């Protein structure tokens, strides 16, 4: 059950090392804050889950943010009603997101192509509007769902787990409070588990069937596959990943708001996956990291830093350069994101991973031809 | 009765905007086969055409007038728009009517934007999958949005209604009811008439001109039209420009009703996509009918009598209808069979 091919095992080992040593290698990049690294890890999980649907089956869902939102709300409710422990919170987040995905998927998957995208978009927008209006008793509307000191917490009271004397209760794991690096390492472990799971799915017959549906659905049906349950399973799994990510967001910061469900959030998720590389194992993770990293770094740059950066230029040129560049950083970093995204889709539809692959091939071919030439040279002499 | 009439007007008004945006969207889809997620951004650019036009008209000179004193004794700064000092009352009229006049400004601007967009980016995506078209136009929408934000900021920029049209029209009287039983803002009526006019113009253009005939032929069978020696690509480029113009003028006229900010397009985009899908992808009459229908449905769903039975229905009615239609009749109300069905 836990066996992996040699190549996958190496990848998993390297990946685990990279994730666990994040605080070290992010230090020189200026992003080694626990809060930020938690975001890296959580959005990577979100993107991995999305990739299982979009990467394997080619069905472009524009409603995944809804599952993230459901996961967050469920987790916070679990904190409020049951326990501050993260295990029940994550469990219920995954289960509820899964049920929700089953419902949406059952209807949406009756159509394919653009209609599927619009259906998921419509369902997600519907949940978003409802979260803001009628469901306010559950979602607490615009304020967002918060935990309070005097929530019931049935399990905690039953077990007699004492609340800390002062301040808000913090999410915990079997009695250990999760804050800062503790929270990051827990999320990192979950990410590695998710990565392993996605490797298994990619390598399994189930994953092959999904790829088959992507390349030729009609043929799959002719060969005797009933594609519907496969698609639905993929959709639910990917919704559960999103629910898990939403639950983890609530674990690291126990608040849930409806803005997480807005369709632009789903759009951002699509951006991450495409940027990294659709249908590859590492791509979505890389995409999520790059976007979250740039979001934090680019949006923090201000004109003063730009002035310092362009100091070597003559005065007039410097001010022009700073004015132009300031449109692309700080508040306007989304402009950079949009431009990069358009360029990626136009020139490199496979994302960064495909780009790296192409580069590698080019170098290898060059060295191969060089070797051949050298061999020929040797033979001649 | 009067409540129903008022809601009907509200709905038709909202539906007018939906129909105009959806019309361009479905036109582009029907001709070029491109799913354009940047269409909302074109609507937004249209809105900002009105903003820019008013800004140009109200460039003003500031003079200090020593004869006039403010209550605390300082001389008053008198601001006169340049247009007014050049043209007198005529200039004041221009400034007052900046929004409707900005349509004249928006038409050429949007035409150029549309053609540049099609030639520069969209034309490379005809052969690619719909998913990739969605992605690239989504990215383009972000870019356009952020460019606008870097110039106009993130806050909404309200635009005034011309002074003569700020009064409420007594609609009830026209239908033989008592005076002042149903009143309605005049500008909204103007918008309704305007959208009806634009829709009529587009249909007449497609129906009665040679250009329109060629385009309709191209929608039905692109290859044959090409074989007959017509440069269909060039015609389709102009169609894209036309769609941009329709979205743009819809936006420019909408500015007094809703102060535009940089993401107004995204807010309308989802709704107009739903409208297109309900009407049938690539069907022009479908888009118009569905636009007005959904607008009216939405405004009736927001009546107190309805929301007391189904709370929150006004928020989701459009999506609910879209989901039902897609599941029951996937090609939409008036879609041709075989379009995008797999």
XYZ file of C-alpha atoms in Angstrom:
723
model
C 0.000 0.000 0.000
C 2.825 2.363 0.804
C 5.152 1.177 -1.913
C 6.306 3.620 -4.513
C 8.309 3.264 -7.667
C 11.993 4.064 -7.229
C 11.689 7.361 -9.063
C 8.644 8.448 -7.054
C 10.336 7.480 -3.798
C 13.369 9.630 -4.587
C 11.058 12.494 -5.504
C 9.131 12.105 -2.254
C 12.345 12.010 -0.211
C 13.744 15.106 -1.917
C 10.396 16.851 -1.575
C 10.176 16.056 2.147
C 13.663 17.398 2.739
C 12.853 20.571 0.802
C 9.648 21.155 2.749
C 11.090 20.425 6.166
C 14.144 22.611 5.620
C 12.018 25.509 4.446
C 12.920 27.722 7.438
C 16.590 27.372 6.442
C 16.506 27.982 2.701
C 13.871 30.681 2.917
C 16.098 32.642 5.281
C 18.257 34.277 2.564
C 15.106 34.874 0.480
C 13.631 36.858 3.347
C 10.480 34.809 3.780
C 11.209 32.562 6.761
C 8.279 33.701 8.906
C 6.121 30.894 10.310
C 2.906 32.642 9.218
C 4.084 32.976 5.632
C 5.499 29.475 5.459
C 2.200 28.081 6.738
C 0.522 29.849 3.809
C 3.054 28.333 1.387
C 2.346 24.874 2.657
C -1.446 25.203 2.870
C -1.854 26.655 -0.604
C 0.400 23.918 -1.934
C -2.083 21.381 -0.552
C -4.936 23.315 -2.149
C -3.160 23.306 -5.520
C -2.223 19.611 -5.310
C -5.890 18.792 -4.795
C -6.987 20.980 -7.685
C -4.386 19.342 -9.887
C -5.900 15.915 -9.238
C -9.049 17.154 -10.947
C -7.738 19.575 -13.568
C -4.409 17.924 -14.244
C -5.651 14.386 -14.594
C -9.107 14.833 -16.098
C -8.833 18.234 -17.784
C -12.080 19.446 -16.198
C -11.508 23.104 -15.286
C -13.407 23.881 -12.100
C -13.919 27.522 -11.214
C -15.545 26.762 -7.875
C -12.875 25.230 -5.691
C -12.763 28.184 -3.345
C -16.173 27.075 -2.075
C -14.665 23.864 -0.698
C -11.878 25.828 0.946
C -14.523 27.992 2.600
C -16.594 25.019 3.727
C -13.474 23.456 5.238
C -12.657 26.637 7.148
C -16.176 27.075 8.487
C -16.404 23.439 9.565
C -13.054 23.590 11.331
C -13.990 26.733 13.230
C -17.326 25.201 14.213
C -15.500 22.150 15.459
C -13.312 24.462 17.571
C -16.433 26.107 18.910
C -18.566 23.065 19.621
C -16.259 20.108 20.165
C -12.681 20.774 20.994
C -9.732 23.006 20.290
C -7.871 19.937 19.109
C -7.016 20.029 15.418
C -7.724 16.365 14.684
C -11.536 16.498 14.889
C -11.443 19.901 13.192
C -9.522 18.603 10.195
C -11.526 15.393 10.096
C -14.831 17.216 9.918
C -13.436 19.798 7.493
C -12.458 17.037 5.083
C -15.703 15.116 5.527
C -17.976 18.111 5.062
C -16.023 19.424 2.091
C -16.253 15.927 0.626
C -20.034 15.780 1.061
C -20.363 19.243 -0.409
C -18.176 18.243 -3.352
C -20.242 15.107 -3.845
C -23.376 17.232 -4.121
C -21.887 19.819 -6.475
C -20.003 17.236 -8.479
C -23.070 15.086 -8.969
C -24.779 17.919 -10.836
C -21.811 19.665 -12.440
C -20.287 16.537 -13.925
C -23.324 15.950 -16.096
C -21.792 18.506 -18.426
C -18.270 18.914 -19.687
C -16.056 21.620 -21.114
C -17.034 25.219 -20.633
C -20.431 24.225 -19.234
C -18.744 22.376 -16.404
C -16.691 25.472 -15.604
C -19.788 27.659 -15.568
C -21.754 25.206 -13.425
C -19.048 25.001 -10.778
C -18.712 28.772 -10.926
C -22.459 29.176 -10.436
C -22.540 26.771 -7.484
C -19.582 28.497 -5.856
C -21.043 31.972 -6.338
C -24.304 30.702 -4.910
C -22.579 29.428 -1.777
C -20.689 32.691 -1.501
C -23.870 34.797 -1.714
C -25.657 32.520 0.739
C -22.747 32.688 3.189
C -23.105 36.462 3.117
C -26.890 36.622 3.414
C -29.173 33.850 4.639
C -26.600 31.635 6.286
C -25.384 34.446 8.548
C -26.319 32.454 11.694
C -23.816 29.805 10.574
C -21.207 31.954 8.891
C -21.497 35.191 10.840
C -21.708 37.144 7.577
C -19.180 39.833 6.856
C -17.526 39.731 10.267
C -16.396 36.176 9.747
C -16.753 33.253 12.106
C -14.640 33.642 15.249
C -14.044 31.505 18.305
C -14.959 32.901 21.706
C -13.855 32.077 25.229
C -17.265 30.869 26.360
C -17.989 28.450 23.497
C -19.321 25.062 24.680
C -16.458 22.776 23.439
C -18.187 19.555 24.529
C -15.183 17.232 24.325
C -12.796 19.612 26.035
C -15.183 20.081 28.975
C -15.848 16.351 29.148
C -12.168 15.515 29.284
C -11.594 18.392 31.640
C -8.928 19.950 29.467
C -8.452 23.274 31.167
C -8.475 26.462 29.228
C -5.490 28.677 29.589
C -6.133 31.243 32.240
C -6.098 34.260 30.015
C -6.535 35.118 26.361
C -8.156 33.240 23.548
C -7.843 29.458 23.384
C -5.413 28.322 20.699
C -5.845 25.320 18.392
C -3.800 22.431 19.702
C -2.688 18.907 18.860
C -3.240 16.492 21.752
C -2.685 19.181 24.309
C 0.255 20.930 22.614
C -0.625 24.410 21.510
C 0.114 25.135 17.890
C 1.737 28.450 17.260
C 4.531 29.654 15.020
C 6.953 26.915 14.011
C 4.901 24.147 15.636
C 1.987 25.016 13.363
C 4.279 25.152 10.367
C 5.771 21.709 10.962
C 2.345 20.149 11.439
C 1.172 21.686 8.141
C 4.398 20.542 6.475
C 3.793 16.951 7.573
C 0.258 17.136 6.201
C 1.622 18.517 2.931
C 4.097 15.643 2.598
C 1.305 13.163 3.277
C -0.817 14.866 0.609
C 2.039 14.812 -1.854
C 2.494 11.105 -1.229
C -1.224 10.575 -1.734
C -1.176 12.444 -5.030
C 1.813 10.367 -6.153
C -0.160 7.228 -5.374
C -3.172 8.534 -7.267
C -1.061 9.516 -10.262
C 0.529 6.068 -10.406
C -2.634 4.044 -9.730
C -4.941 2.432 -12.303
C -7.496 4.988 -11.152
C -5.143 7.791 -12.185
C -4.558 6.095 -15.529
C -8.312 5.863 -16.084
C -8.640 9.580 -15.367
C -5.906 10.355 -17.889
C -7.755 8.179 -20.350
C -10.910 10.223 -19.814
C -8.909 13.381 -20.423
C -7.438 12.269 -23.716
C -10.500 10.550 -25.166
C -13.714 10.156 -23.165
C -15.631 8.438 -25.971
C -13.008 5.772 -26.363
C -12.963 5.155 -22.616
C -16.683 4.494 -22.719
C -16.238 2.127 -25.681
C -13.605 0.143 -23.828
C -16.192 -0.546 -21.160
C -15.391 2.072 -18.543
C -18.235 3.842 -16.871
C -16.528 7.241 -16.665
C -19.070 8.922 -14.367
C -18.030 7.361 -11.036
C -14.371 7.928 -11.853
C -14.956 11.595 -12.510
C -17.077 11.994 -9.410
C -14.436 10.323 -7.249
C -11.747 12.598 -8.643
C -13.947 15.630 -8.002
C -14.685 14.591 -4.421
C -11.039 13.805 -3.668
C -9.996 17.163 -4.995
C -12.758 18.842 -2.950
C -11.519 17.032 0.158
C -7.996 18.330 -0.401
C -9.446 21.826 -0.628
C -11.415 21.192 2.563
C -8.233 20.038 4.287
C -6.452 23.199 3.170
C -9.362 25.287 4.459
C -9.273 23.420 7.771
C -5.549 24.050 8.097
C -6.087 27.735 7.378
C -8.492 27.744 10.317
C -6.016 25.821 12.481
C -3.258 28.327 11.903
C -5.608 31.262 12.310
C -9.007 30.373 13.823
C -11.238 32.633 11.751
C -13.324 31.865 8.685
C -14.718 34.477 6.329
C -16.862 34.306 3.230
C -14.310 36.175 1.116
C -12.353 32.924 0.946
C -15.166 31.549 -1.209
C -15.184 34.306 -3.809
C -14.603 33.154 -7.367
C -11.447 35.225 -7.795
C -9.936 32.935 -5.153
C -10.700 29.990 -7.409
C -9.093 31.993 -10.203
C -5.948 32.422 -8.115
C -5.857 28.692 -7.538
C -6.026 28.112 -11.287
C -3.192 30.626 -11.714
C -1.014 28.733 -9.254
C -1.583 25.385 -10.929
C -1.005 26.706 -14.450
C 2.060 28.685 -13.460
C 3.702 25.625 -11.971
C 2.583 23.103 -14.546
C -0.734 21.308 -14.903
C -0.725 17.551 -14.575
C 2.737 17.315 -13.047
C 3.350 16.299 -9.464
C 5.604 19.159 -8.445
C 4.121 21.868 -10.654
C 1.182 22.984 -8.501
C 3.372 23.118 -5.392
C 5.957 25.260 -7.144
C 3.240 27.495 -8.589
C 1.650 28.010 -5.187
C 4.992 28.873 -3.625
C 6.038 31.252 -6.368
C 2.749 33.137 -6.291
C 2.529 33.352 -2.500
C 6.186 34.369 -2.324
C 5.836 37.079 -4.950
C 2.625 38.270 -3.353
C 4.509 38.897 -0.132
C 7.756 40.197 -1.541
C 6.539 42.303 -4.467
C 3.692 43.836 -2.547
C 6.114 44.951 0.174
C 8.402 46.874 -2.184
C 7.857 50.637 -2.061
C 9.244 53.593 -3.982
C 11.973 54.188 -1.436
C 13.413 50.733 -2.016
C 13.135 51.259 -5.769
C 15.003 54.545 -5.469
C 17.780 52.736 -3.642
C 17.824 50.020 -6.270
C 18.102 52.389 -9.238
C 20.611 54.730 -7.587
C 23.328 53.900 -10.100
C 21.312 55.532 -12.903
C 21.496 59.246 -13.743
C 18.849 61.337 -11.958
C 16.314 61.789 -14.739
C 16.479 58.171 -15.839
C 16.253 57.062 -12.230
C 12.986 58.861 -11.577
C 11.505 57.492 -14.815
C 12.611 53.962 -13.950
C 11.182 54.261 -10.452
C 7.841 55.609 -11.685
C 7.525 52.826 -14.233
C 8.589 50.089 -11.868
C 6.370 51.309 -9.046
C 3.342 50.403 -11.180
C 4.452 46.770 -11.051
C 5.210 46.360 -7.358
C 3.501 47.186 -4.097
C -0.210 47.687 -4.647
C 0.151 46.918 -8.329
C 1.866 43.560 -8.044
C -1.250 41.924 -9.450
C -0.338 43.598 -12.728
C 2.941 41.689 -12.742
C 1.070 38.520 -11.858
C -1.417 39.008 -14.691
C 1.338 39.736 -17.212
C 3.407 36.729 -16.163
C 0.301 34.591 -16.328
C -0.596 35.723 -19.855
C 2.986 35.137 -20.990
C 3.017 31.666 -19.437
C -0.232 30.633 -21.111
C 0.919 32.011 -24.472
C 4.468 30.726 -24.586
C 4.711 27.965 -22.029
C 1.340 26.239 -21.595
C 3.004 23.528 -19.502
C 4.125 25.974 -16.844
C 7.444 26.335 -15.084
C 8.010 22.599 -14.825
C 7.732 22.204 -18.598
C 10.064 25.168 -19.025
C 12.675 23.535 -16.815
C 12.255 20.271 -18.694
C 12.749 21.997 -22.054
C 15.876 23.715 -20.816
C 17.265 20.439 -19.531
C 16.573 18.716 -22.825
C 18.262 21.452 -24.739
C 21.390 21.222 -22.618
C 21.403 17.461 -22.723
C 21.040 17.380 -26.481
C 23.872 19.819 -26.857
C 26.142 17.794 -24.620
C 25.039 14.595 -26.417
C 25.960 15.962 -29.804
C 29.177 17.190 -28.305
C 29.910 13.707 -27.010
C 29.171 12.196 -30.394
C 31.447 14.651 -32.065
C 34.153 13.888 -29.551
C 33.695 10.165 -30.129
C 33.962 10.621 -33.861
C 37.060 12.683 -33.324
C 38.585 9.950 -31.213
C 37.811 7.231 -33.743
C 39.357 9.193 -36.519
C 42.596 9.701 -34.743
C -50.164 46.212 -9.421
C -48.013 49.294 -9.005
C -45.402 47.268 -7.120
C -45.310 44.763 -9.949
C -44.884 47.508 -12.546
C -42.050 49.045 -10.549
C -40.290 45.706 -10.203
C -40.802 44.986 -13.886
C -39.091 48.264 -14.778
C -36.290 47.515 -12.323
C -35.794 44.141 -13.858
C -35.861 45.344 -17.445
C -33.339 47.983 -16.507
C -30.940 45.510 -14.935
C -31.662 43.092 -17.762
C -30.673 45.769 -20.274
C -27.150 45.861 -18.875
C -26.932 42.059 -18.719
C -28.234 41.737 -22.258
C -25.743 44.268 -23.659
C -22.750 42.552 -22.066
C -23.987 39.084 -22.927
C -24.621 40.163 -26.512
C -20.960 40.974 -27.067
C -19.864 37.843 -25.275
C -22.025 35.565 -27.356
C -21.134 37.430 -30.561
C -17.460 36.735 -29.956
C -18.169 33.150 -29.080
C -20.394 32.580 -32.082
C -17.958 34.070 -34.585
C -14.481 33.478 -33.219
C -15.281 30.486 -31.028
C -13.427 32.151 -28.169
C -14.597 32.129 -24.573
C -13.675 35.636 -23.539
C -13.217 36.115 -19.805
C -11.859 39.601 -20.493
C -15.255 40.811 -21.652
C -16.077 42.139 -18.192
C -12.867 44.128 -18.356
C -14.092 45.693 -21.618
C -17.261 46.785 -19.814
C -15.057 48.282 -17.117
C -12.931 50.110 -19.710
C -16.162 51.528 -21.129
C -17.056 52.839 -17.683
C -13.694 54.532 -17.458
C -14.143 56.035 -20.920
C -16.929 58.051 -19.307
C -14.669 58.947 -16.390
C -11.834 60.075 -18.671
C -14.211 62.016 -20.901
C -15.595 63.938 -17.950
C -12.074 64.509 -16.655
C -11.037 66.006 -19.997
C -14.115 68.238 -20.078
C -13.598 69.523 -16.569
C -9.958 70.542 -16.805
C -10.311 73.922 -15.160
C -8.550 77.175 -14.540
C -8.375 78.506 -11.014
C -8.436 82.278 -10.597
C -8.574 84.250 -7.372
C -11.393 86.765 -7.473
C -10.732 89.646 -5.036
C -14.246 91.092 -5.385
C -15.912 87.989 -3.981
C -15.168 87.193 -0.348
C -15.846 84.029 1.550
C -17.599 84.291 4.956
C -14.260 84.614 6.744
C -13.009 87.361 4.499
C -10.598 85.552 2.203
C -10.886 85.998 -1.555
C -12.729 83.147 -3.246
C -11.060 80.833 -5.714
C -13.192 80.643 -8.827
C -12.905 77.441 -10.811
C -14.071 77.531 -14.384
C -13.783 74.549 -16.674
C -11.827 75.519 -19.783
C -14.654 74.280 -21.961
C -17.006 76.689 -20.258
C -14.727 79.664 -20.656
C -14.253 78.866 -24.350
C -17.793 77.946 -25.287
C -19.934 79.654 -22.643
C -23.297 78.056 -21.959
C -22.613 75.447 -24.573
C -19.615 74.353 -22.565
C -21.691 74.126 -19.391
C -24.131 71.957 -21.297
C -21.285 69.690 -22.450
C -20.052 69.250 -18.893
C -23.549 68.554 -17.632
C -24.225 65.935 -20.297
C -20.767 64.372 -20.083
C -22.040 60.835 -19.485
C -24.341 60.450 -22.496
C -21.838 62.297 -24.672
C -19.034 60.036 -23.543
C -20.677 57.309 -25.615
C -19.424 59.166 -28.705
C -15.954 59.146 -27.175
C -16.213 55.500 -26.121
C -17.111 54.109 -29.561
C -13.811 54.771 -31.374
C -11.725 54.109 -28.264
C -13.346 50.743 -27.602
C -13.191 49.806 -31.279
C -9.445 50.356 -31.282
C -8.988 48.519 -27.976
C -11.018 45.586 -29.244
C -9.151 45.309 -32.535
C -5.754 45.611 -30.857
C -6.743 42.958 -28.345
C -7.913 40.570 -31.040
C -4.921 41.048 -33.304
C -2.420 41.101 -30.479
C -3.539 38.200 -28.368
C -6.852 36.499 -29.033
C -6.077 35.477 -32.617
C -3.331 33.155 -31.398
C -5.877 31.219 -29.370
C -8.422 30.177 -32.008
C -6.952 26.709 -32.282
C -6.249 26.202 -28.589
C -8.600 24.555 -26.115
C -11.396 26.449 -24.390
C -9.639 26.005 -21.059
C -6.586 27.827 -22.396
C -8.755 30.578 -23.881
C -10.413 31.059 -20.513
C -7.039 31.199 -18.801
C -5.392 33.692 -21.128
C -8.370 36.035 -21.189
C -8.646 35.768 -17.415
C -5.008 36.863 -17.172
C -5.651 39.669 -19.633
C -8.611 40.811 -17.545
C -6.371 41.030 -14.489
C -3.830 43.069 -16.436
C -6.433 45.537 -17.761
C -7.965 45.837 -14.328
C -4.664 46.590 -12.646
C -3.671 49.133 -15.288
C -6.910 50.987 -14.612
C -6.318 50.769 -10.895
C -2.842 52.218 -11.188
C -4.332 55.276 -12.884
C -7.626 55.765 -11.068
C -7.043 54.130 -7.694
C -9.187 51.562 -5.991
C -12.082 53.811 -4.983
C -15.263 54.100 -7.053
C -15.453 57.221 -9.224
C -19.058 58.444 -9.180
C -20.446 60.127 -12.293
C -23.341 62.597 -12.197
C -26.624 62.307 -14.062
C -27.382 65.326 -16.283
C -29.382 67.834 -14.201
C -32.462 67.698 -16.440
C -32.743 63.956 -16.017
C -32.401 63.795 -12.253
C -36.146 64.022 -11.689
C -38.331 60.978 -11.285
C -40.631 60.134 -14.162
C -44.266 59.499 -13.351
C -44.589 56.141 -15.058
C -47.965 55.232 -13.550
C -49.785 57.942 -15.493
C -48.646 56.469 -18.805
C -50.464 53.282 -17.928
C -53.642 55.044 -16.864
C -53.004 54.878 -13.149
C -53.294 57.678 -10.631
C -50.673 60.359 -10.702
C -47.524 59.542 -8.695
C -48.549 55.967 -7.941
C -45.466 54.647 -9.730
C -42.485 56.921 -10.189
C -39.167 55.867 -11.574
C -35.782 57.586 -12.000
C -35.626 59.063 -15.498
C -32.021 58.026 -16.053
C -32.946 54.385 -15.590
C -35.620 54.746 -18.244
C -33.042 56.369 -20.486
C -30.732 53.426 -19.911
C -33.487 50.988 -20.756
C -34.261 52.800 -24.014
C -30.572 53.081 -24.774
C -29.966 49.367 -24.339
C -33.006 48.561 -26.452
C -31.654 50.917 -29.130
C -28.173 49.382 -29.116
C -29.582 45.867 -29.252
C -31.819 46.884 -32.151
C -28.873 48.472 -33.937
C -26.724 45.360 -33.565
C -29.502 43.144 -34.865
C -30.209 45.462 -37.786
C -26.509 45.552 -38.563
C -26.271 41.773 -38.613
C -29.512 41.415 -40.539
C -29.551 44.113 -43.192
C -25.968 44.872 -44.133
C -23.709 42.880 -46.419
C -21.126 42.810 -43.672
C -23.628 41.296 -41.281
C -24.646 38.738 -43.854
C -21.049 37.648 -44.387
C -20.503 37.394 -40.655
C -23.631 35.295 -40.210
C -22.500 33.063 -43.036
C -19.123 32.782 -41.333
C -20.771 31.780 -38.085
C -22.581 28.981 -39.877
C -19.680 27.711 -41.962
C -16.403 29.485 -41.730
C -14.525 27.333 -44.186
C -16.938 27.692 -47.082
C -17.031 31.454 -46.700
C -13.246 31.450 -46.815
C -13.247 29.328 -49.966
C -15.609 31.821 -51.601
C -12.785 34.323 -51.420
C -13.825 36.376 -48.427
C -11.217 37.292 -45.842
C -13.344 36.083 -42.945
C -10.604 36.659 -40.372
C -10.633 40.367 -41.067
C -14.419 40.496 -40.710
C -14.229 38.619 -37.440
C -11.648 41.054 -36.124
C -14.142 43.833 -36.701
C -16.814 41.750 -34.979
C -14.570 41.566 -31.941
C -14.175 45.330 -32.068
C -17.940 45.647 -32.330
C -18.437 43.451 -29.274
C -15.975 45.617 -27.393
C -17.918 48.729 -28.453
C -21.219 47.272 -27.252
C -19.715 46.351 -23.877
C -18.019 49.746 -23.694
C -21.080 51.892 -24.346
C -23.064 49.715 -21.942
C -20.447 50.540 -19.339
C -20.232 54.243 -20.115
C -23.974 54.727 -19.748
C -24.078 52.626 -16.589
C -21.674 54.843 -14.632
C -24.324 57.102 -13.028
C -26.214 54.049 -11.783
C -23.214 52.384 -10.195
C -19.986 54.254 -9.519
C -17.322 52.298 -11.408
C -14.229 50.937 -9.750
C -11.524 48.775 -11.243
C -13.219 45.446 -10.563
C -16.739 46.318 -11.699
C -16.074 44.184 -14.769
C -15.393 41.022 -12.790
C -18.653 41.517 -10.889
C -20.602 41.672 -14.133
C -18.606 38.991 -15.900
C -19.913 36.028 -13.930
C -23.500 37.173 -14.319
C -23.174 37.798 -18.021
C -21.621 34.375 -18.521
C -24.586 32.859 -16.780
C -26.835 34.889 -19.066
C -25.030 33.616 -22.162
C -25.248 30.036 -21.023
C -28.940 30.333 -20.219
C -29.611 31.944 -23.579
C -27.477 29.451 -25.467
C -23.809 29.885 -26.400
C -23.511 31.738 -29.691
C -27.160 32.724 -29.965
C -27.760 36.488 -30.219
C -31.522 36.500 -29.566
C -30.948 33.993 -26.768
C -28.550 36.347 -25.001
C -31.007 39.242 -25.209
C -34.018 37.226 -24.055
C -32.063 35.583 -21.242
C -30.611 38.933 -20.161
C -34.006 40.577 -19.755
C -35.542 37.411 -18.327
C -32.920 36.998 -15.627
C -33.012 40.698 -14.814
C -36.776 40.591 -14.312
C -36.586 37.337 -12.342
C -33.949 38.801 -10.074
C -35.939 41.913 -9.327
C -39.141 39.970 -8.648
C -37.227 37.613 -6.371
C -36.108 40.587 -4.302
C -39.696 41.620 -3.480
C -40.547 41.362 0.199
C -43.423 38.981 -0.456
C -41.033 36.527 -2.089
C -38.093 36.828 0.275
C -40.378 36.232 3.262
C -41.216 32.796 1.851
C -37.782 31.912 0.459
C -35.210 33.936 2.373
C -32.124 34.754 0.337
C -33.685 33.725 -2.953
C -32.879 37.133 -4.486
C -29.154 36.413 -4.059
C -29.128 33.079 -5.809
C -32.082 33.024 -8.214
C -29.896 33.669 -11.264
C -27.479 30.877 -10.473
C -30.317 28.554 -9.567
C -32.043 29.172 -12.898
C -28.756 28.690 -14.728
C -28.097 25.380 -13.020
C -31.575 24.086 -13.758
C -31.408 25.197 -17.390
C -27.978 23.664 -17.894
C -29.078 20.357 -16.477
C -32.425 20.181 -18.246
C -31.661 21.902 -21.527
C -27.888 22.091 -21.928
C -27.888 24.086 -25.126
C -29.761 26.912 -23.411
C -33.035 28.565 -24.327
C -32.252 29.321 -27.963
C -28.912 27.662 -28.618
C -28.257 25.763 -31.797
C -27.814 22.049 -31.314
C -24.308 20.751 -31.501
C -22.590 23.886 -30.222
C -20.194 22.948 -27.448
C -22.024 19.736 -26.667
C -19.779 16.792 -26.155
